[in-house]
Coordinates of N, CA and C in Angstrom, one line a residue:
X19 N 66.9 88.5 109.4 CA 68.3 88.7 109.6 C 68.7 90.2 109.5
X20 N 67.7 91.0 109.1 CA 67.9 92.4 109.0 C 68.3 93.1 110.3
X21 N 67.9 92.4 111.4 CA 68.2 92.9 112.8 C 69.5 92.4 113.4
X22 N 70.1 91.5 112.7 CA 71.3 90.9 113.2 C 72.4 92.0 113.5
X23 N 73.0 91.8 114.7 CA 74.0 92.8 115.1 C 75.3 92.1 115.3
X24 N 75.3 90.7 115.3 CA 76.5 89.9 115.4 C 76.4 88.7 114.5
X25 N 77.3 88.5 113.7 CA 77.4 87.2 112.9 C 78.6 86.5 113.3
X26 N 78.5 85.3 113.7 CA 79.6 84.4 114.1 C 79.8 83.4 112.9
X27 N 81.0 83.3 112.4 CA 81.2 82.5 111.3 C 82.6 81.8 111.4
X28 N 82.7 80.7 110.6 CA 84.0 80.0 110.5 C 84.8 80.7 109.5
X29 N 86.1 80.4 109.4 CA 87.0 81.0 108.5 C 87.1 80.2 107.2
X30 N 86.1 79.3 106.9 CA 86.1 78.7 105.6 C 85.5 79.6 104.6
X31 N 86.0 79.6 103.4 CA 85.6 80.6 102.4 C 84.1 80.7 102.2
X32 N 83.4 79.6 102.1 CA 82.0 79.6 101.8 C 81.2 80.2 103.0
X33 N 81.6 80.0 104.2 CA 81.0 80.6 105.4 C 81.3 82.1 105.4
X34 N 82.5 82.5 105.1 CA 82.8 83.9 105.0 C 82.0 84.7 104.0
X35 N 81.8 84.1 102.8 CA 81.0 84.7 101.8 C 79.6 84.8 102.2
X36 N 79.0 83.8 102.8 CA 77.6 83.9 103.3 C 77.5 85.0 104.4
X37 N 78.5 85.0 105.3 CA 78.4 86.0 106.4 C 78.5 87.4 105.8
X38 N 79.3 87.6 104.8 CA 79.4 88.9 104.1 C 78.1 89.3 103.5
X39 N 77.4 88.4 102.8 CA 76.1 88.7 102.2 C 75.1 89.0 103.3
X40 N 75.1 88.3 104.4 CA 74.1 88.6 105.5 C 74.4 89.9 106.1
X41 N 75.7 90.3 106.3 CA 76.0 91.6 106.9 C 75.5 92.7 106.0
X42 N 75.4 92.6 104.7 CA 75.0 93.6 103.9 C 73.5 93.9 104.1
X43 N 72.7 92.9 104.6 CA 71.3 93.0 104.8 C 71.0 93.3 106.3
X44 N 72.0 93.4 107.1 CA 71.9 93.6 108.5 C 72.1 95.1 108.9
X45 N 72.0 95.3 110.2 CA 72.2 96.7 110.7 C 73.6 97.2 110.3
X46 N 73.8 98.5 110.2 CA 75.0 99.1 109.8 C 76.2 98.7 110.7
X47 N 75.8 98.5 112.0 CA 76.8 98.2 113.0 C 77.1 96.7 113.2
X48 N 76.5 95.9 112.3 CA 76.7 94.5 112.3 C 78.1 94.1 112.3
X49 N 78.5 93.3 113.2 CA 79.9 92.8 113.3 C 80.0 91.4 112.9
X50 N 81.0 91.0 112.2 CA 81.3 89.6 111.8 C 82.5 89.1 112.6
X51 N 82.2 88.1 113.4 CA 83.2 87.6 114.3 C 83.7 86.2 113.8
X52 N 84.9 86.1 113.4 CA 85.5 84.9 112.8 C 86.1 84.0 113.8
X53 N 85.5 82.7 113.9 CA 86.0 81.8 114.9 C 86.4 80.5 114.2
X54 N 87.6 80.0 114.4 CA 87.9 78.7 113.6 C 87.3 77.5 114.3
X55 N 86.8 77.6 115.5 CA 86.2 76.4 116.1 C 84.8 76.1 115.8
X56 N 84.1 77.0 114.9 CA 82.8 76.7 114.4 C 82.8 76.1 113.0
X57 N 83.9 75.6 112.6 CA 84.1 75.1 111.3 C 83.6 73.7 111.1
X58 N 83.6 73.2 109.9 CA 83.1 71.8 109.6 C 84.1 70.8 110.2
X59 N 83.6 69.6 110.3 CA 84.4 68.4 110.7 C 85.4 68.2 109.6
X60 N 86.7 68.0 110.0 CA 87.8 67.8 109.1 C 88.1 66.3 109.0
X61 N 88.0 65.8 107.8 CA 88.4 64.3 107.6 C 89.7 64.2 107.0
X62 N 90.0 65.1 106.0 CA 91.2 65.1 105.2 C 91.7 66.5 105.1
X63 N 93.0 66.6 104.8 CA 93.6 68.0 104.7 C 92.9 68.8 103.7
X64 N 92.3 68.2 102.6 CA 91.5 69.0 101.7 C 90.2 69.6 102.3
X65 N 89.8 69.1 103.4 CA 88.6 69.6 104.1 C 88.9 70.9 105.0
X66 N 90.2 71.3 104.9 CA 90.6 72.4 105.8 C 91.1 73.6 104.9
X67 N 90.2 74.1 104.0 CA 90.6 75.2 103.1 C 90.3 76.6 103.7
X68 N 90.8 76.8 104.9 CA 90.5 78.0 105.6 C 91.2 79.2 105.0
X69 N 90.6 80.3 105.2 CA 91.3 81.6 104.7 C 92.3 82.0 105.8
X70 N 93.4 82.6 105.3 CA 94.4 83.2 106.2 C 93.8 84.5 106.8
X71 N 94.4 84.9 107.8 CA 94.1 86.2 108.4 C 94.2 87.3 107.3
X72 N 95.3 87.3 106.6 CA 95.5 88.3 105.6 C 94.4 88.3 104.5
X73 N 94.0 87.1 104.1 CA 92.9 87.0 103.1 C 91.6 87.6 103.6
X74 N 91.3 87.3 104.9 CA 90.1 87.7 105.5 C 90.1 89.3 105.6
X75 N 91.2 89.8 106.1 CA 91.3 91.3 106.2 C 91.1 92.0 104.8
X76 N 91.7 91.4 103.8 CA 91.7 92.0 102.5 C 90.3 91.9 101.9
X77 N 89.6 90.7 102.0 CA 88.3 90.5 101.3 C 87.1 90.8 102.2
X78 N 87.2 90.8 103.5 CA 86.1 91.0 104.4 C 86.4 92.0 105.4
X79 N 86.4 93.3 105.1 CA 86.9 94.4 106.0 C 86.1 94.5 107.3
X80 N 84.8 94.0 107.3 CA 84.0 94.1 108.5 C 84.3 93.0 109.5
X81 N 85.1 92.0 109.1 CA 85.3 90.8 109.9 C 86.3 91.1 111.0
X82 N 86.0 90.6 112.2 CA 86.8 90.7 113.4 C 87.6 89.4 113.5
X83 N 88.9 89.5 113.3 CA 89.7 88.3 113.4 C 90.5 88.2 114.7
X84 N 90.2 89.0 115.6 CA 90.9 89.1 116.9 C 90.8 87.8 117.7
X85 N 89.8 87.0 117.4 CA 89.6 85.7 118.2 C 90.3 84.5 117.5
X86 N 90.8 84.7 116.3 CA 91.5 83.6 115.6 C 92.9 83.5 116.2
X87 N 93.3 82.2 116.4 CA 94.7 82.0 116.9 C 95.7 82.3 115.9
X88 N 96.9 82.5 116.4 CA 98.0 82.8 115.5 C 98.4 81.6 114.7
X89 N 98.2 80.4 115.2 CA 98.5 79.2 114.5 C 97.3 78.8 113.6
X90 N 97.6 78.4 112.4 CA 96.6 78.0 111.4 C 96.0 76.7 111.8
X91 N 94.7 76.6 111.6 CA 94.0 75.3 112.0 C 94.6 74.1 111.4
X92 N 95.2 74.3 110.2 CA 95.8 73.2 109.5 C 97.0 72.7 110.2
X93 N 97.7 73.5 111.0 CA 98.9 73.2 111.7 C 98.7 72.4 113.0
X94 N 97.5 72.4 113.5 CA 97.3 71.7 114.8 C 96.2 70.7 114.8
X95 N 95.4 70.6 113.7 CA 94.3 69.6 113.7 C 94.8 68.2 113.5
X96 N 94.3 67.3 114.2 CA 94.6 65.9 114.0 C 93.6 65.3 113.1
X97 N 94.0 64.7 112.0 CA 93.0 64.2 111.0 C 93.1 62.7 111.0
X98 N 91.9 62.0 110.8 CA 90.6 62.6 110.7 C 90.1 63.1 112.0
X99 N 89.4 64.1 112.1 CA 88.8 64.7 113.3 C 87.7 63.7 113.8
X100 N 87.7 63.4 115.1 CA 86.7 62.5 115.6 C 85.6 63.3 116.3
X101 N 84.5 62.6 116.8 CA 83.4 63.2 117.5 C 83.9 64.0 118.7
X102 N 84.8 63.5 119.5 CA 85.3 64.2 120.7 C 86.0 65.5 120.3
X103 N 86.7 65.5 119.2 CA 87.4 66.8 118.9 C 86.3 67.8 118.5
X104 N 85.3 67.4 117.7 CA 84.2 68.3 117.3 C 83.5 68.8 118.6
X105 N 83.2 67.9 119.5 CA 82.6 68.2 120.8 C 83.4 69.2 121.6
X106 N 84.7 69.1 121.5 CA 85.6 70.1 122.2 C 85.4 71.5 121.6
X107 N 85.3 71.5 120.3 CA 85.1 72.8 119.6 C 83.8 73.4 119.9
X108 N 82.8 72.5 120.0 CA 81.4 73.0 120.4 C 81.5 73.6 121.8
X109 N 82.2 73.0 122.7 CA 82.3 73.5 124.0 C 83.0 74.9 124.0
X110 N 84.0 75.0 123.1 CA 84.7 76.3 122.9 C 83.7 77.4 122.5
X111 N 82.8 77.0 121.6 CA 81.8 77.9 121.1 C 80.9 78.3 122.2
X112 N 80.4 77.4 123.0 CA 79.5 77.7 124.1 C 80.1 78.6 125.1
X113 N 81.4 78.3 125.4 CA 82.1 79.2 126.3 C 82.3 80.6 125.8
X114 N 82.5 80.7 124.5 CA 82.7 82.0 123.8 C 81.4 82.8 124.0
X115 N 80.2 82.1 123.7 CA 78.9 82.8 123.8 C 78.7 83.2 125.2
X116 N 79.0 82.3 126.2 CA 78.7 82.7 127.6 C 79.5 83.9 128.0
X117 N 80.7 84.0 127.5 CA 81.6 85.1 127.9 C 81.6 86.3 127.0
X118 N 80.8 86.3 125.9 CA 80.8 87.4 125.0 C 80.1 88.6 125.7
X119 N 80.8 89.8 125.5 CA 80.2 91.0 126.1 C 79.0 91.5 125.4
X120 N 78.0 92.0 126.2 CA 76.8 92.6 125.6 C 76.0 91.6 124.8
X121 N 76.0 90.4 125.1 CA 75.3 89.4 124.4 C 73.8 89.6 124.4
X122 N 73.2 90.1 125.5 CA 71.8 90.3 125.6 C 71.3 91.4 124.7
X123 N 72.2 92.2 124.2 CA 71.8 93.3 123.3 C 72.0 92.9 121.8
X124 N 72.5 91.7 121.5 CA 72.8 91.3 120.2 C 71.8 90.3 119.7
X125 N 71.5 90.4 118.4 CA 70.8 89.3 117.7 C 71.8 88.6 116.9
X126 N 72.0 87.3 117.2 CA 73.2 86.6 116.6 C 72.8 85.7 115.5
X127 N 73.6 85.7 114.5 CA 73.5 84.7 113.4 C 74.7 83.8 113.4
X128 N 74.6 82.5 113.4 CA 75.7 81.6 113.4 C 75.8 81.0 112.0
X129 N 76.9 81.3 111.3 CA 77.1 80.7 110.0 C 78.2 79.6 110.1
X130 N 77.7 78.4 110.1 CA 78.7 77.3 110.3 C 78.4 76.2 109.3
X131 N 78.6 75.0 109.6 CA 78.6 73.9 108.7 C 77.8 72.7 109.2
X132 N 77.3 71.8 108.3 CA 76.4 70.8 108.6 C 76.8 70.0 109.9
X133 N 78.0 69.4 109.8 CA 78.3 68.5 110.9 C 78.5 69.2 112.3
X134 N 79.1 70.4 112.2 CA 79.2 71.1 113.5 C 77.8 71.5 114.0
X135 N 76.9 71.9 113.2 CA 75.6 72.3 113.7 C 74.8 71.1 114.1
X136 N 75.0 70.0 113.4 CA 74.3 68.7 113.8 C 74.7 68.3 115.2
X137 N 76.0 68.3 115.5 CA 76.5 67.9 116.8 C 76.1 69.0 117.9
X138 N 76.1 70.2 117.5 CA 75.8 71.3 118.4 C 74.3 71.1 118.9
X139 N 73.4 70.8 118.0 CA 72.0 70.7 118.3 C 71.6 69.3 118.8
X140 N 72.5 68.4 119.0 CA 72.2 67.0 119.4 C 72.7 66.8 120.8
X141 N 72.0 65.9 121.5 CA 72.4 65.4 122.8 C 72.4 66.5 123.8
X142 N 73.5 66.4 124.7 CA 73.6 67.3 125.8 C 73.7 68.8 125.5
X143 N 74.2 69.1 124.3 CA 74.3 70.5 123.9 C 73.0 71.2 123.7
X144 N 72.0 70.5 123.4 CA 70.7 71.1 123.2 C 70.2 71.8 124.5
X145 N 70.5 71.2 125.6 CA 70.1 71.7 126.9 C 70.8 73.1 127.1
X146 N 72.0 73.1 126.8 CA 72.8 74.3 127.0 C 72.3 75.5 126.1
X147 N 71.9 75.1 124.9 CA 71.5 76.1 123.9 C 70.1 76.7 124.1
X148 N 69.3 76.1 125.0 CA 68.0 76.6 125.2 C 68.1 77.7 126.3
X149 N 68.7 78.8 125.9 CA 68.9 80.0 126.7 C 68.3 81.1 125.9
X150 N 67.4 81.9 126.5 CA 66.7 82.9 125.8 C 67.6 83.9 125.0
X151 N 68.8 84.1 125.5 CA 69.7 85.0 124.8 C 70.3 84.4 123.6
X152 N 70.2 83.1 123.4 CA 70.8 82.5 122.2 C 69.8 82.2 121.1
X153 N 68.6 81.8 121.5 CA 67.7 81.3 120.5 C 66.5 82.2 120.5
X154 N 66.3 82.8 119.3 CA 65.1 83.7 119.1 C 64.6 83.1 117.7
X155 N 63.3 82.8 117.8 CA 62.7 82.3 116.6 C 62.2 83.5 115.8
X156 N 62.6 83.6 114.6 CA 62.2 84.6 113.7 C 61.2 84.1 112.7
X157 N 60.0 84.5 112.8 CA 58.9 84.0 111.9 C 58.8 84.9 110.7

């Protein structure tokens, strides 16, 4: 992770804390990109403890919040979130990666959550992810 130049993280507190720790061990130019669509599956309102933009700016100055919507995730999520909703967020993530500038020059770390990662790596999404610019095995 010392070579990471881009960390993609959800805006849940525990992911932000992990991303911050990783960035301290990464290159000086390492950027933290905060995306609400890489968050955990939401079953109840208590599962949606995301940080506000103001909290992120205050506590994580390296974080780029420009990709966060103006609307809070809590305001538009339909609970409980089903597989299709999570799959839509996975597609948003894939589209983000495909359209991200200078991707080939970045070593990316994704800090997400169990259910999101499980769905991401399962089924049809595994075919999309086997792209050399996305997966690098670090031994």
